Short mmCIF file of C-alpha atoms in Angstrom, two decimals:
data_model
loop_
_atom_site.label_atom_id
_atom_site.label_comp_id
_atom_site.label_asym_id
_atom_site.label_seq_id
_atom_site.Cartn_x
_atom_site.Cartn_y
_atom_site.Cartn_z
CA UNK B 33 15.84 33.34 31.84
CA UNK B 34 15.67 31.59 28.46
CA UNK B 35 16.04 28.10 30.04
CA UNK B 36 12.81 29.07 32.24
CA UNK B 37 11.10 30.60 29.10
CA UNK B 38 11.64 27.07 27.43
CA UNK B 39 10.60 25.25 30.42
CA UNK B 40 7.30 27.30 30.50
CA UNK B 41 6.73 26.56 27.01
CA UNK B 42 7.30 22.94 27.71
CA UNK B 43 4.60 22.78 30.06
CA UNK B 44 1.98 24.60 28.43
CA UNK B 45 -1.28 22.97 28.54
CA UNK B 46 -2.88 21.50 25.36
CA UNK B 47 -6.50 23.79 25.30
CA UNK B 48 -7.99 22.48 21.71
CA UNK B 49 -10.92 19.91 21.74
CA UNK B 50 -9.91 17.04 23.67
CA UNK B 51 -11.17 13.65 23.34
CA UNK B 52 -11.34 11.15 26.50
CA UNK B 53 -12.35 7.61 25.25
CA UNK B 54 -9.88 5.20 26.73
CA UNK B 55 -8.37 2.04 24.97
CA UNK B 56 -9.70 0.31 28.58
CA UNK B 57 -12.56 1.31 28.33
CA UNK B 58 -13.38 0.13 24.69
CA UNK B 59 -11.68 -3.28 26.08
CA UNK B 60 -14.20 -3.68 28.54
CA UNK B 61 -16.70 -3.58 26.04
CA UNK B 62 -15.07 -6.51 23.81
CA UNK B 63 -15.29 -8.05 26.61
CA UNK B 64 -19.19 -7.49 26.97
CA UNK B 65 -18.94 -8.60 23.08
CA UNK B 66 -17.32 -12.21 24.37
CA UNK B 67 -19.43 -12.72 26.71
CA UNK B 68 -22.92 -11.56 25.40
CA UNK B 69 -23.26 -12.02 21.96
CA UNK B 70 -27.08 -10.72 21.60
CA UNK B 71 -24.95 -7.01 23.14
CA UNK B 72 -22.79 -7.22 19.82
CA UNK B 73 -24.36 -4.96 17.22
CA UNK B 74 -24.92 -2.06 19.97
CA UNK B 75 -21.52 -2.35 20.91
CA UNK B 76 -19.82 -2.36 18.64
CA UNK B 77 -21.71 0.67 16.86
CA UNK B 78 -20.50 2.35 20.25
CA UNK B 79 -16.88 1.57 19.52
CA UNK B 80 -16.94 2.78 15.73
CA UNK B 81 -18.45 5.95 17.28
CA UNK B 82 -15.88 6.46 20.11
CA UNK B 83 -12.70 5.43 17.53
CA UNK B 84 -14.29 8.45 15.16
CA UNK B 85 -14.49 10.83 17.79
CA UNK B 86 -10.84 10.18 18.14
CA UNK B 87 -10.26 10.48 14.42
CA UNK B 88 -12.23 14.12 14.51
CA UNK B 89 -9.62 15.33 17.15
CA UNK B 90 -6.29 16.28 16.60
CA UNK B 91 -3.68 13.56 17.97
CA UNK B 92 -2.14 15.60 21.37
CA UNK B 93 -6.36 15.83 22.11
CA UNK B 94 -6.51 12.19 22.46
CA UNK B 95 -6.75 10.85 25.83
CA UNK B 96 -6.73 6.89 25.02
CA UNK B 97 -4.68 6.04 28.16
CA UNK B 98 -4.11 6.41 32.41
CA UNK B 99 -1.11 7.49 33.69
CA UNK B 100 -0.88 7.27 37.30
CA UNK B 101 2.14 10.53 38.20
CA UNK B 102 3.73 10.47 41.68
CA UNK B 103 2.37 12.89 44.11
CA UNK B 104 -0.64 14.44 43.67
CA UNK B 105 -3.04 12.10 42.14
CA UNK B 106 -6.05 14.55 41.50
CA UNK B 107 -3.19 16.28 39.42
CA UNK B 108 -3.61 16.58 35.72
CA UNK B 109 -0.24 16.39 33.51
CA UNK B 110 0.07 16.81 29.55
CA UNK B 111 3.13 15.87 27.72
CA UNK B 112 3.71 16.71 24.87
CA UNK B 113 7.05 15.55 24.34
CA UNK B 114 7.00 11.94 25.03
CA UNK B 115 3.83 11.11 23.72
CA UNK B 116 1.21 12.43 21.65
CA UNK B 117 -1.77 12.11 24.28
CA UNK B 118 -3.38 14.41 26.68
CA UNK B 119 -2.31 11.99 29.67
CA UNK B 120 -5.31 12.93 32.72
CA UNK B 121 -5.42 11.45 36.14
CA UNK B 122 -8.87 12.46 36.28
CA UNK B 123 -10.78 10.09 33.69
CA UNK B 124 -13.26 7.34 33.51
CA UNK B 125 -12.50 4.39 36.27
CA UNK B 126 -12.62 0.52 35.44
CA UNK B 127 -15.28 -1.38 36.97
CA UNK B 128 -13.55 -1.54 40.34
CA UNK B 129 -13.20 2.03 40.20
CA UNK B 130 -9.37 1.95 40.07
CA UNK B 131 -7.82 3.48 37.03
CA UNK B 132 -5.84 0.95 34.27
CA UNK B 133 -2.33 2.39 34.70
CA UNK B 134 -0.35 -0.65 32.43
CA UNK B 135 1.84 0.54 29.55
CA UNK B 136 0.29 1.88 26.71
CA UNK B 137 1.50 -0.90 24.59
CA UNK B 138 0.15 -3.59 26.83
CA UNK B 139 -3.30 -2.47 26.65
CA UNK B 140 -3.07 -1.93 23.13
CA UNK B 141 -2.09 -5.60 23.17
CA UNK B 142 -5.00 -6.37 24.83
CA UNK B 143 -7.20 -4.49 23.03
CA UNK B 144 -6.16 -6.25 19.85
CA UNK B 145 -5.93 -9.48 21.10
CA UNK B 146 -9.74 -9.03 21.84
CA UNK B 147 -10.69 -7.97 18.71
CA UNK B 148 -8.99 -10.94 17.14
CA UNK B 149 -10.51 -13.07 19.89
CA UNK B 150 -14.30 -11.45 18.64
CA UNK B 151 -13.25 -11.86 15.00
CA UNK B 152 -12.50 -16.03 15.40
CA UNK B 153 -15.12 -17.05 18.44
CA UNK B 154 -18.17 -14.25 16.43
CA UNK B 155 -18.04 -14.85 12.51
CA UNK B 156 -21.36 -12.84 12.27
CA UNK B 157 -19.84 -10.10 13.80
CA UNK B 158 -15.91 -10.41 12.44
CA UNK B 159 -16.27 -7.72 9.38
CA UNK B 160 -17.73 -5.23 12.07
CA UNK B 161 -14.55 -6.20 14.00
CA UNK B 162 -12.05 -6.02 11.10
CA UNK B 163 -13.49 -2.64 10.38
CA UNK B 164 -12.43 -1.61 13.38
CA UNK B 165 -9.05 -2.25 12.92
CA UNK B 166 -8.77 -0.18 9.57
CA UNK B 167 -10.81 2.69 11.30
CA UNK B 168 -7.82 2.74 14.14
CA UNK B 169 -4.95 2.97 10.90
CA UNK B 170 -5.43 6.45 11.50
CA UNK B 171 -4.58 7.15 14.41
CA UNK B 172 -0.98 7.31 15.20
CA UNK B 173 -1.14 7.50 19.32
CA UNK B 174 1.12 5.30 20.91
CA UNK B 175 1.72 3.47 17.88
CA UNK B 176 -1.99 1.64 17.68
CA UNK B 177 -2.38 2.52 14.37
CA UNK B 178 0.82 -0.20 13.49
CA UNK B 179 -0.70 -2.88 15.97
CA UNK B 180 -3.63 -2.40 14.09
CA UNK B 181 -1.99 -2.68 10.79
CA UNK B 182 0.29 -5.43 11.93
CA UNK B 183 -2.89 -7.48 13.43
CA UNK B 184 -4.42 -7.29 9.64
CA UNK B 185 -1.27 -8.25 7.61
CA UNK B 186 -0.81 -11.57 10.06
CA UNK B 187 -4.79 -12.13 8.68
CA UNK B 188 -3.95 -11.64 4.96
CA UNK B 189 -2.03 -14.80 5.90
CA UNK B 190 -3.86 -16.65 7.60
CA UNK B 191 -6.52 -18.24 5.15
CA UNK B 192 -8.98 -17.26 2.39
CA UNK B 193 -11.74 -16.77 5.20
CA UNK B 194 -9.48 -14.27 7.24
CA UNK B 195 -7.82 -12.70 4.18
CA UNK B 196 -11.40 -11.42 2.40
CA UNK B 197 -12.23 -9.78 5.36
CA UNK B 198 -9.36 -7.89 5.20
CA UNK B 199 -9.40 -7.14 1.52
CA UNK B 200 -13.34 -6.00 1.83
CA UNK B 201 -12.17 -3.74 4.75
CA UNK B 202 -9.32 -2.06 2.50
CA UNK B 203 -11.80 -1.37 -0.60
CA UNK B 204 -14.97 -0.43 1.61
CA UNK B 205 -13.27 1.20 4.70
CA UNK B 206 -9.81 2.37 3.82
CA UNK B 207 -10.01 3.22 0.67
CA UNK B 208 -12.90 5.70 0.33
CA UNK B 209 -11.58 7.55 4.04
CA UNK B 210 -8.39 8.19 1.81
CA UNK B 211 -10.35 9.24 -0.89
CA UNK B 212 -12.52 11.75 1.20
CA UNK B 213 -11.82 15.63 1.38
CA UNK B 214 -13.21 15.40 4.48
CA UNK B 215 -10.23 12.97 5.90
CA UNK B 216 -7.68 15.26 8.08
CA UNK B 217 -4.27 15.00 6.00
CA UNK B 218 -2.02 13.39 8.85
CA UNK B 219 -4.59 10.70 9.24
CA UNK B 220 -4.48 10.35 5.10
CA UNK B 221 -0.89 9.52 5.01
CA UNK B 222 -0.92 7.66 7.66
CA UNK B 223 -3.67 5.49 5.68
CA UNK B 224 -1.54 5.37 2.60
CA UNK B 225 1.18 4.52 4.51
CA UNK B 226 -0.33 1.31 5.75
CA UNK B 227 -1.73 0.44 2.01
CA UNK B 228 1.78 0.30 0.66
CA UNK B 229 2.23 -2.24 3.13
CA UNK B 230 -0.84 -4.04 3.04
CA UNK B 231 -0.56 -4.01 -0.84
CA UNK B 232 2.26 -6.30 -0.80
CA UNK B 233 -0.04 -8.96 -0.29
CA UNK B 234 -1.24 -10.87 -3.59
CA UNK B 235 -4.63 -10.54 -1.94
CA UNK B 236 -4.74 -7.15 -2.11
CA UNK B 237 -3.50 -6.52 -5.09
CA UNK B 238 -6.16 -8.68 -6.90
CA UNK B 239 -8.65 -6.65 -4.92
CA UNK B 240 -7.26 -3.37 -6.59
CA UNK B 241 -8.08 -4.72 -10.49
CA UNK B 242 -11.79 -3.25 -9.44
CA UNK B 243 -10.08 0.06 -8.30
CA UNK B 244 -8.49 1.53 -11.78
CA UNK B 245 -10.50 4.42 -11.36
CA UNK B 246 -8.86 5.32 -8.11
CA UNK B 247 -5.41 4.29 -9.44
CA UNK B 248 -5.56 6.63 -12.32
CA UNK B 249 -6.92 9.32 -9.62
CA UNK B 250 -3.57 8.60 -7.59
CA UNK B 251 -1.52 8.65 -10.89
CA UNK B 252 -2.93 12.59 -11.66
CA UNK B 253 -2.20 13.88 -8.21
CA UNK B 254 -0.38 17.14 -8.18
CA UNK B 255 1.72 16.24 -5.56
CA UNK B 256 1.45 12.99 -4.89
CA UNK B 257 3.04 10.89 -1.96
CA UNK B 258 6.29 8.67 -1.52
CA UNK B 259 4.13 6.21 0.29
CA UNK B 260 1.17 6.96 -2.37
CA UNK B 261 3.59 6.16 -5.21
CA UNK B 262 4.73 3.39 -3.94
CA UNK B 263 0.77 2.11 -3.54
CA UNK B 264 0.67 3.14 -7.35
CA UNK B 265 3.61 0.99 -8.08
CA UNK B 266 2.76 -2.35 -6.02
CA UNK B 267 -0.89 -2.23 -7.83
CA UNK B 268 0.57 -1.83 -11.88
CA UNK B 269 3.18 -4.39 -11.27
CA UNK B 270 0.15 -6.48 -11.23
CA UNK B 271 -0.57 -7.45 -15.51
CA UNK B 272 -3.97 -7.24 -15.41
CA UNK B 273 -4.00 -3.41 -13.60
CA UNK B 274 -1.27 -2.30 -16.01
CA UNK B 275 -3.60 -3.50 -18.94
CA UNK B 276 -6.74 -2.00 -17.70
CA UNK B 277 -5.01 1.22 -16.90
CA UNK B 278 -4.19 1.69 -20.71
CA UNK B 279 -6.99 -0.37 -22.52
CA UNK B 280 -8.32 2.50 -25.37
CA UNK B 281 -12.27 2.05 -24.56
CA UNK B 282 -15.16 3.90 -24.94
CA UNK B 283 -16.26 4.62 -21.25
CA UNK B 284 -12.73 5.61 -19.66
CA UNK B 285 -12.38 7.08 -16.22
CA UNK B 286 -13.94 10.93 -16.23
CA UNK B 287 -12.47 13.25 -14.64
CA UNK B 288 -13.65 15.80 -11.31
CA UNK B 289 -15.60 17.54 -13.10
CA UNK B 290 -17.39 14.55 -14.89
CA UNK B 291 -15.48 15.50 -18.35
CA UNK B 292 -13.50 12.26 -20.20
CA UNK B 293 -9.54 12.89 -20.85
CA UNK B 294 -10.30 13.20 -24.69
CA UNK B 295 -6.86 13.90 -25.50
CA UNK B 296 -5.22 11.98 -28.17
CA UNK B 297 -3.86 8.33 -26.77
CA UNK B 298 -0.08 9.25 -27.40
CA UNK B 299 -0.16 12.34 -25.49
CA UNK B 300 -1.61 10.25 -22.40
CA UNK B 301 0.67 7.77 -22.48
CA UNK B 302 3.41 10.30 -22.93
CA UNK B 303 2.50 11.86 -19.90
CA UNK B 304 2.11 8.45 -18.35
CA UNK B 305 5.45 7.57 -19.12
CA UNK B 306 6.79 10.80 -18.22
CA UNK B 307 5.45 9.90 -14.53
CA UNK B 308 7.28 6.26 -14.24
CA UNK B 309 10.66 8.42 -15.23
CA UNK B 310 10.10 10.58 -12.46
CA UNK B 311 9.33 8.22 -9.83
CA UNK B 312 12.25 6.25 -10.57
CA UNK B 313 13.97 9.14 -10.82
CA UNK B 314 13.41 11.03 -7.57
CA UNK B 315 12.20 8.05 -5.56
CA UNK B 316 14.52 4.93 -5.76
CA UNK B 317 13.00 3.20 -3.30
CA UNK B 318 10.58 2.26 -5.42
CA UNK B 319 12.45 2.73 -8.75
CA UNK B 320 12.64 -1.55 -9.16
CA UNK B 321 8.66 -1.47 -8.85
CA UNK B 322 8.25 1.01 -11.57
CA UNK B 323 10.57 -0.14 -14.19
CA UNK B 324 8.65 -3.77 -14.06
CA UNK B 325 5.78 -1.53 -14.94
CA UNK B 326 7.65 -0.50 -18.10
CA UNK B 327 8.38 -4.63 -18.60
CA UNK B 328 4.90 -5.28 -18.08
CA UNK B 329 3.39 -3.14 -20.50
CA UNK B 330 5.73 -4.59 -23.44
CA UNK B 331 2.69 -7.47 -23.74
CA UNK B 332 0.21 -4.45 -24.56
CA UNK B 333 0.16 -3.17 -28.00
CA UNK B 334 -3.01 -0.83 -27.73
CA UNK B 335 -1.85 2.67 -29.28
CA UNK B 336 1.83 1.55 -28.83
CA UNK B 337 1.92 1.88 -25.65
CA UNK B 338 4.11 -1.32 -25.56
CA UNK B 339 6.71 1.19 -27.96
CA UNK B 340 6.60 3.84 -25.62
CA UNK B 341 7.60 2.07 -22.66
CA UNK B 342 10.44 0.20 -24.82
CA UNK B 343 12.03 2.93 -25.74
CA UNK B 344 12.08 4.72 -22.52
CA UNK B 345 13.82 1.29 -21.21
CA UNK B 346 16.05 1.55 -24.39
CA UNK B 347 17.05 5.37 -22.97
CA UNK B 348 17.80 3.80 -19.20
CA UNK B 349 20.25 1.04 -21.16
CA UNK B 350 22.46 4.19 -22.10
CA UNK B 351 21.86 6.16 -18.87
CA UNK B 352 24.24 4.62 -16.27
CA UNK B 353 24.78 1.44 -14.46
CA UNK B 354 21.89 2.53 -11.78
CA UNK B 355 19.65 2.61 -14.41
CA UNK B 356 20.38 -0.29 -17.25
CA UNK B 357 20.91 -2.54 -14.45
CA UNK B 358 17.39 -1.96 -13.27
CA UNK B 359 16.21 -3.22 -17.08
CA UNK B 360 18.59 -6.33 -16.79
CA UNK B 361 16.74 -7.70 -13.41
CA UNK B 362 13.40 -6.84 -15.08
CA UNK B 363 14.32 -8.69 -18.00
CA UNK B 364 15.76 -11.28 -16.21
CA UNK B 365 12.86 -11.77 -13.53
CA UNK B 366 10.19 -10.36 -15.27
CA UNK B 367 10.28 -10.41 -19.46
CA UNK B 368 11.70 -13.83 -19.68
CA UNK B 369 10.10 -15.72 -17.34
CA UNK B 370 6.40 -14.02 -19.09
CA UNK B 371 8.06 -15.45 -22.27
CA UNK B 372 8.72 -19.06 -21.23
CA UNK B 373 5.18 -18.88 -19.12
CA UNK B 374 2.74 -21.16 -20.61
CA UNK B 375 0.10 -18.85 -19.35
CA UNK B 376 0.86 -16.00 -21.76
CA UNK B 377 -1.07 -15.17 -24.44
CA UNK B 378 0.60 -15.81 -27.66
CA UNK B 379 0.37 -12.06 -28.97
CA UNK B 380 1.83 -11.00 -26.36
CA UNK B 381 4.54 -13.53 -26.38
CA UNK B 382 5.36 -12.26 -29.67
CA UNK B 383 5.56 -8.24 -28.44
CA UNK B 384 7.47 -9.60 -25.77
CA UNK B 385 10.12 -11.46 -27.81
CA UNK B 386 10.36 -8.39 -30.46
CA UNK B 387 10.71 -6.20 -26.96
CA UNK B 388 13.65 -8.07 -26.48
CA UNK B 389 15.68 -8.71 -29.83
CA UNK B 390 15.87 -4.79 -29.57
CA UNK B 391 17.36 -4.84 -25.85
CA UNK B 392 19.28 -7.41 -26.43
CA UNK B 393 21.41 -5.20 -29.11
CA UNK B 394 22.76 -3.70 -26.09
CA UNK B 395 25.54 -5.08 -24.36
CA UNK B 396 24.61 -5.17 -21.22
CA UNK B 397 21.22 -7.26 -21.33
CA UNK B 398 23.48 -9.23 -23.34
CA UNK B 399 25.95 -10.33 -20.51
CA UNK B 400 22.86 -10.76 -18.97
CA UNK B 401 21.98 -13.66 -20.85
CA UNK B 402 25.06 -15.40 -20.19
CA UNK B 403 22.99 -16.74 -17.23
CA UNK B 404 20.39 -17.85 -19.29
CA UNK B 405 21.66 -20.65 -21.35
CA UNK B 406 19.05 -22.92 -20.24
CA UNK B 407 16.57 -20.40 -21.93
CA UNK B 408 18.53 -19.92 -24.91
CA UNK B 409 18.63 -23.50 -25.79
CA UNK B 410 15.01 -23.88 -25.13
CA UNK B 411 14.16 -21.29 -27.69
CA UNK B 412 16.82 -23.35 -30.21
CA UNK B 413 14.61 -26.33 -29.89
CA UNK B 414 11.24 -24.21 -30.49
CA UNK B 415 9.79 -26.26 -33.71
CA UNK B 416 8.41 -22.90 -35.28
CA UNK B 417 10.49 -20.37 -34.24
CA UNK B 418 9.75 -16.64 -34.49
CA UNK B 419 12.10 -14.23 -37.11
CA UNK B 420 11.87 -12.21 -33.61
CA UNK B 421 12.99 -15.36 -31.07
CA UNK B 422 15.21 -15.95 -34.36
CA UNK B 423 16.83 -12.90 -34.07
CA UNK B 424 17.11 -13.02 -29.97
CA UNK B 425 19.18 -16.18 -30.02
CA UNK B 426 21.76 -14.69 -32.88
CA UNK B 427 22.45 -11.33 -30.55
CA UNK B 428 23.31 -13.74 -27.84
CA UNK B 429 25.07 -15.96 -29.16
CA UNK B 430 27.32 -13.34 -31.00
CA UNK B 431 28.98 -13.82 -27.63
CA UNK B 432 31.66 -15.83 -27.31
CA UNK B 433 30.95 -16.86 -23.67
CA UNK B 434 26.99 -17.83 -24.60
CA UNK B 435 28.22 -19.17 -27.52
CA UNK B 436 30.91 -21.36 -25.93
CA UNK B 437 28.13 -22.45 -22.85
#
């Protein structure tokens, strides 16, 4: 009797709104796109409507696809198991009046290979088509949302022209649907989810310098995301993002209720720093990304934030190999190569180099060094030294192995 209880329960029918605009069907209309380009604006209006319907319905009310079941073909099947679609015989027919019964996948390949096909052979029309794409990030059915996603990351590759389309899509698209409080939750993550991937991109990231005020809305979350985190720590590895995020001004970010944070500097960054411990902390997936926040903000001096985040990697030195080996690679990939950049401003230079004569008392940034003599020696031949760069050189050479090297 319980297996048949279970069974029933298996089968029971999906009875919430249910939304029936098929992947096909929006082909067909591409298609219409290709061929008649004076049809273009119309359409695709129609297809931004019919991929919002499907966002306003939960994801087992989707019908996107055919399925064509053995035996009764008037019959109407839902699984629920398999597949996160209300699968109906009983749906819209192609043009032929026979129903598209390929794979999911293949007609989401299709689908997407039209879109890309609109996007190259219609420039007028290719940020309509790109915003298509981010609309679909949402929805998780038969994994379009990651052939979407996929499509879009193969763009931020594939040339200035292709990549700003992208990058315009993320800030006026993306963005502000994962900002809304009228976005469903599952379709929110699922959005963040395919930032932190996008955001890899250099592209993207330089797009997000004009976002600070969304960062910092991220950053105050109560409970905020792995994926969002992770979003939060791609964009502050970046120098510029970092330095905006803690530049003291006079028109800061305000707050919900249109009030400034008018604590006192110290306290912010306290709590700011308090935030980095804890995501490196209880998310070491993204722990790396984080502490080359803590590198980066060495170069910034404004209300010592650049003392703040030394002495928290100062604490991480003396808290275990996990964590004073994370400071080592950021010094190693991160500090020292800002040091010998060309590009860096000479203040900051300096707060970099006085960073690191107090790491480099410890003994394990200074076995670092020992593959670093090329650096070392450059610093020698300097022909005005720093006390600080001074001072660098004599901690690492007070070992024998630098020394000897």
């Amino acid at each position: 009797d319980e297996g048949m209880e279970e069974d029933d329960t298996e089968q029971k029918e999906y009875v919430g709104a249910v939304c029936r605009y098929k992947v096909a069907d929006m082909i067909r209309i591409l298609k219409d796109c290709l061929d008649k380009p004076a049809v273009c604006i119309r359409a695709l209006k129609e297809l931004e409507s019919r991929i919002e319907a499907q966002l306003a319905t939960p994801s087992e009310g989707r019908t996107l696809f055919d399925v064509v079941t053995k035996g009764d073909k008037a019959a109407t099947k839902v699984d629920l198991v398999s597949a996160l679609f209300e699968q109906t015989e009983d749906k819209t027919a192609d043009e032929d009046g026979v129903k598209d019964s390929r794979d999911p996948q293949e007609i989401i390949e299709e689908f997407v290979m039209m879109i890309d096909l609109l996007i190259v052979r219609q420039p007028a029309f290719a940020k309509k088509a790109m915003g298509l794409l981010s609309l679909l990030l949402g929805i998780p059915n038969s994994n379009v949302n990651l052939a979407c996603e996929a499509k879009m990351l193969e763009y931020l590759d594939a040339g200035d022209t292709y990549s700003d389309l992208v990058v315009e899509v993320i800030r006026r698209n993306l963005v502000p649907r994962m900002q809304s409080k009228k976005t469903d939750p599952i379709e929110r993550e699922l959005l963040i989810s395919s930032l932190l991937r996008l955001s890899e991109h250099s592209a993207v990231i330089e797009s997000m310098r004009s976002m600070t005020n969304e960062i910092c809305a991220w950053l105050k979350e109560e409970h905020p995301s792995v994926a969002l985190l992770g979003v939060v720590a791609n964009a502050t590895a970046d120098a510029k993002i970092a330095h905006d995020l803690f530049e003291q001004t006079e028109d800061k970010t305000a707050d919900e209720d249109g009030v400034k944070d008018s604590r006192d500097p110290q306290e912010i960054i306290e709590e700011f720093v308090m935030m980095i411990d804890l995501l490196i902390v209880r998310q070491p997936a993204f722990a790396k990304k984080a502490m080359g926040l803590l590198s980066l903000l060495l170069g910034i001096p404004n209300s010592n934030v650049n003392l703040a985040c030394e002495a928290k990697m100062l604490e991480y030195l003396d808290a275990g190999d996990t964590y004073s080996d994370l400071v080592v690679e950021v010094i190693r990939r991160n500090l020292v190569p800002r040091m010998q950049s060309k590009k860096t401003d000479p203040i900051e230079r300096e707060l970099l180099i006085s960073s690191l004569l107090r790491l480099s008392e410890h003994s394990a940034v200074i076995e670092s060094m020992r593959s670093m003599t090329n650096e070392i020696c450059a610093w020698l031949k300097e022909e005005h030294p720093s006390v600080a760069l001074l001072g660098v050189v004599a901690n690492a050479t007070a070992d024998a192995k630098i020394a000897h090297d």
